[in-house]
mmCIF file of C-alpha atoms in Angstrom:
data_model
loop_
_atom_site.group_PDB
_atom_site.id
_atom_site.type_symbol
_atom_site.label_atom_id
_atom_site.label_comp_id
_atom_site.label_asym_id
_atom_site.label_seq_id
_atom_site.Cartn_x
_atom_site.Cartn_y
_atom_site.Cartn_z
ATOM 1 C CA ARG A 1 138.599 99.847 93.822
ATOM 2 C CA LEU A 2 134.812 98.939 94.726
ATOM 3 C CA PRO A 3 135.603 95.289 95.702
ATOM 4 C CA ALA A 4 138.333 96.622 98.024
ATOM 5 C CA ILE A 5 135.977 99.108 99.673
ATOM 6 C CA VAL A 6 133.296 96.448 100.094
ATOM 7 C CA LEU A 7 135.806 94.115 101.768
ATOM 8 C CA THR A 8 137.524 96.678 103.756
ATOM 9 C CA ALA A 9 134.170 97.986 105.003
ATOM 10 C CA SER A 10 133.234 94.639 106.335
ATOM 11 C CA ILE A 11 136.738 94.043 107.917
ATOM 12 C CA SER A 12 136.356 97.409 109.516
ATOM 13 C CA ASP A 13 133.008 96.561 110.990
ATOM 14 C CA VAL A 14 134.338 93.446 112.468
ATOM 15 C CA PHE A 15 137.447 94.854 113.793
ATOM 16 C CA ARG A 16 135.694 97.912 115.207
ATOM 17 C CA ASN A 17 133.265 95.809 117.274
ATOM 18 C CA GLU A 18 136.032 93.297 118.443
ATOM 19 C CA ALA A 19 138.176 96.359 119.250
ATOM 20 C CA VAL A 20 135.633 97.855 121.568
ATOM 21 C CA GLU A 21 135.232 94.713 123.335
ATOM 22 C CA ARG A 22 138.921 94.160 123.896
ATOM 23 C CA VAL A 23 139.556 98.004 125.067
ATOM 24 C CA ARG A 24 136.589 97.438 127.483
ATOM 25 C CA ASP A 25 138.046 94.159 128.720
ATOM 26 C CA ASN A 26 141.786 94.640 128.450
ATOM 27 C CA GLY A 27 142.082 98.408 128.453
ATOM 28 C CA ASN A 28 143.718 98.110 124.709
ATOM 29 C CA CYS A 29 143.526 96.247 121.723
ATOM 30 C CA SER A 30 147.158 95.934 120.487
ATOM 31 C CA SER A 31 147.185 92.387 119.855
ATOM 32 C CA LEU A 32 143.878 92.366 117.935
ATOM 33 C CA TYR A 33 145.503 95.487 116.073
ATOM 34 C CA LYS A 34 148.713 93.320 115.175
ATOM 35 C CA LYS A 35 146.799 90.286 114.115
ATOM 36 C CA THR A 36 144.491 92.214 111.831
ATOM 37 C CA VAL A 37 147.272 94.071 110.133
ATOM 38 C CA SER A 38 149.049 90.678 109.504
ATOM 39 C CA ARG A 39 145.719 89.320 107.902
ATOM 40 C CA LEU A 40 145.240 92.369 105.967
ATOM 41 C CA ILE A 41 148.612 92.228 104.504
ATOM 42 C CA VAL A 42 148.284 88.492 103.746
ATOM 43 C CA ILE A 43 144.944 89.381 101.945
ATOM 44 C CA ALA A 44 146.140 92.390 99.878
ATOM 45 C CA LEU A 45 149.603 91.283 98.874
ATOM 46 C CA PRO A 46 149.029 88.441 96.548
ATOM 47 C CA ILE A 47 145.776 90.131 95.056
ATOM 48 C CA PHE A 48 147.726 93.890 94.565
ATOM 49 C CA THR A 49 150.796 92.130 93.221
ATOM 50 C CA ILE A 50 148.971 90.204 90.754
ATOM 51 C CA ILE A 51 146.911 93.346 89.768
ATOM 52 C CA TYR A 52 150.163 95.247 89.392
ATOM 53 C CA LEU A 53 151.836 92.642 87.463
ATOM 54 C CA VAL A 54 149.151 92.085 84.800
ATOM 55 C CA SER A 55 147.092 95.166 84.647
ATOM 56 C CA PRO A 56 149.034 96.719 81.622
ATOM 57 C CA PHE A 57 148.784 93.382 79.623
ATOM 58 C CA ALA A 58 145.434 92.604 80.472
ATOM 59 C CA ILE A 59 143.930 96.044 79.583
ATOM 60 C CA LYS A 60 145.777 95.961 76.352
ATOM 61 C CA LEU A 61 144.511 92.640 75.501
ATOM 62 C CA VAL A 62 140.770 93.417 76.326
ATOM 63 C CA LEU A 63 140.809 97.079 75.277
ATOM 64 C CA GLY A 64 143.524 97.161 72.548
ATOM 65 C CA GLU A 65 146.910 99.126 72.339
ATOM 66 C CA LYS A 66 145.549 102.644 72.816
ATOM 67 C CA TRP A 67 144.418 101.644 76.452
ATOM 68 C CA LEU A 68 148.064 100.558 77.334
ATOM 69 C CA MET A 69 148.679 103.713 79.311
ATOM 70 C CA SER A 70 145.730 103.264 81.556
ATOM 71 C CA GLY A 71 147.207 99.914 82.474
ATOM 72 C CA TYR A 72 150.330 101.588 83.607
ATOM 73 C CA PHE A 73 148.068 103.906 85.617
ATOM 74 C CA ALA A 74 146.247 100.929 87.330
ATOM 75 C CA GLN A 75 149.645 99.624 87.975
ATOM 76 C CA VAL A 76 150.620 102.959 89.985
ATOM 77 C CA LEU A 77 147.332 103.108 91.598
ATOM 78 C CA CYS A 78 147.739 99.608 92.967
ATOM 79 C CA ILE A 79 150.468 101.200 95.415
ATOM 80 C CA LEU A 80 147.886 103.733 96.881
ATOM 81 C CA LEU A 81 145.279 100.823 97.005
ATOM 82 C CA PHE A 82 147.319 98.553 98.684
ATOM 83 C CA PHE A 83 148.217 100.944 101.619
ATOM 84 C CA GLU A 84 144.624 102.077 101.574
ATOM 85 C CA PHE A 85 143.369 98.466 102.033
ATOM 86 C CA ILE A 86 145.577 97.800 105.078
ATOM 87 C CA SER A 87 144.813 101.261 106.828
ATOM 88 C CA GLN A 88 141.272 102.048 106.231
ATOM 89 C CA PRO A 89 139.665 99.147 108.491
ATOM 90 C CA LEU A 90 141.933 100.139 111.171
ATOM 91 C CA ASN A 91 140.949 103.977 111.149
ATOM 92 C CA SER A 92 137.802 103.033 113.219
ATOM 93 C CA LEU A 93 140.254 103.429 116.174
ATOM 94 C CA PHE A 94 140.189 107.194 115.594
ATOM 95 C CA TYR A 95 136.541 106.803 116.558
ATOM 96 C CA ILE A 96 136.782 104.408 119.260
ATOM 97 C CA PHE A 97 139.333 106.437 121.067
ATOM 98 C CA VAL A 98 137.422 109.743 120.246
ATOM 99 C CA MET A 99 140.309 111.051 118.138
ATOM 100 C CA GLN A 100 138.040 112.192 115.082
ATOM 101 C CA LYS A 101 139.779 115.705 115.208
ATOM 102 C CA ILE A 102 143.141 114.172 114.671
ATOM 103 C CA TYR A 103 141.898 111.961 111.732
ATOM 104 C CA MET A 104 139.994 115.058 110.177
ATOM 105 C CA ARG A 105 143.266 116.916 110.309
ATOM 106 C CA ILE A 106 145.259 114.062 108.618
ATOM 107 C CA GLN A 107 142.962 113.746 106.001
ATOM 108 C CA PHE A 108 142.512 117.611 105.203
ATOM 109 C CA LEU A 109 146.473 117.660 105.160
ATOM 110 C CA ASN A 110 146.318 114.535 102.703
ATOM 111 C CA SER A 111 143.803 116.429 100.546
ATOM 112 C CA VAL A 112 145.829 119.701 100.323
ATOM 113 C CA LEU A 113 149.141 118.199 99.967
ATOM 114 C CA GLY A 114 147.541 115.981 97.307
ATOM 115 C CA VAL A 115 146.537 118.703 95.469
ATOM 116 C CA LEU A 116 149.961 120.477 95.931
ATOM 117 C CA VAL A 117 151.669 117.291 94.834
ATOM 118 C CA ILE A 118 149.477 116.988 91.517
ATOM 119 C CA TYR A 119 150.028 120.681 90.730
ATOM 120 C CA ALA A 120 154.087 120.726 91.596
ATOM 121 C CA SER A 121 154.751 117.312 89.835
ATOM 122 C CA TYR A 122 152.862 118.431 86.702
ATOM 123 C CA LYS A 123 154.681 121.550 86.642
ATOM 124 C CA PHE A 124 158.091 120.117 87.274
ATOM 125 C CA PHE A 125 157.812 116.604 85.181
ATOM 126 C CA GLU A 126 154.736 117.385 82.817
ATOM 127 C CA ASP A 127 154.373 113.513 82.624
ATOM 128 C CA ALA A 128 150.890 112.026 83.670
ATOM 129 C CA LYS A 129 152.477 108.757 84.737
ATOM 130 C CA ILE A 130 155.032 110.674 87.077
ATOM 131 C CA VAL A 131 152.386 112.918 88.413
ATOM 132 C CA LEU A 132 150.049 109.866 89.145
ATOM 133 C CA PHE A 133 153.066 108.053 90.828
ATOM 134 C CA CYS A 134 153.769 111.132 93.167
ATOM 135 C CA PHE A 135 149.957 111.442 93.987
ATOM 136 C CA ALA A 136 150.070 107.547 95.032
ATOM 137 C CA LEU A 137 153.328 108.127 97.136
ATOM 138 C CA ASN A 138 151.756 111.003 98.849
ATOM 139 C CA SER A 139 148.592 109.062 99.654
ATOM 140 C CA ALA A 140 150.662 106.070 100.696
ATOM 141 C CA LEU A 141 152.567 108.001 102.867
ATOM 142 C CA PHE A 142 149.344 109.426 104.478
ATOM 143 C CA ASN A 143 148.215 105.884 104.879
ATOM 144 C CA LEU A 144 151.242 105.046 106.604
ATOM 145 C CA ILE A 145 150.655 107.924 108.999
ATOM 146 C CA CYS A 146 147.322 106.693 109.639
ATOM 147 C CA LEU A 147 148.840 103.215 110.601
ATOM 148 C CA PHE A 148 151.548 104.817 112.790
ATOM 149 C CA PHE A 149 148.623 106.651 114.845
ATOM 150 C CA THR A 150 146.406 103.757 114.890
ATOM 151 C CA TYR A 151 149.182 101.513 116.239
ATOM 152 C CA LYS A 152 149.846 104.099 118.929
ATOM 153 C CA LEU A 153 146.115 104.279 119.801
ATOM 154 C CA SER A 154 145.748 100.311 119.873
ATOM 155 C CA LYS A 155 148.492 100.392 122.515
ATOM 156 C CA LYS A 156 147.010 103.131 124.421
ATOM 157 C CA VAL A 157 145.893 101.762 127.884
ATOM 158 C CA PHE A 158 142.601 102.822 129.436
ATOM 159 C CA GLU A 159 141.531 101.782 133.011
ATOM 160 C CA LYS A 160 138.547 99.757 133.506
ATOM 161 C CA LYS A 161 135.810 101.374 135.135
#
């Protein structure tokens, strides 16, 4: 996760600066948003696909048979990290458009539902892999919700002063 965080932080800085300029000049940053999402998908898809496909085998090869389950966990976490990789840099729009309160509510709801999903899926399935999968789906859903909101914000038109 650390390499992804470093990369998305850099992308976020560049996106935020350019988005501020576009909003100032054009009143919105819709075209920049779409271009950035496309580039993030192009970067993330091959990386996370490879990690998804090889993680169980690589971890088993490096650490041994006892660690095979952690390879499956890594596969499940790739789903969450893929969507996080795409949405994180774009979340700076919440700050640009002074919508931090909405972003905080989304993150709070994500945290509360994350805990509830973990608890409920454990009680219902009693299988760590399924619990992790449910948690990853919950997190992916919230990242998609953030993408929806940031897309709407990118199209928001502000009058130039």
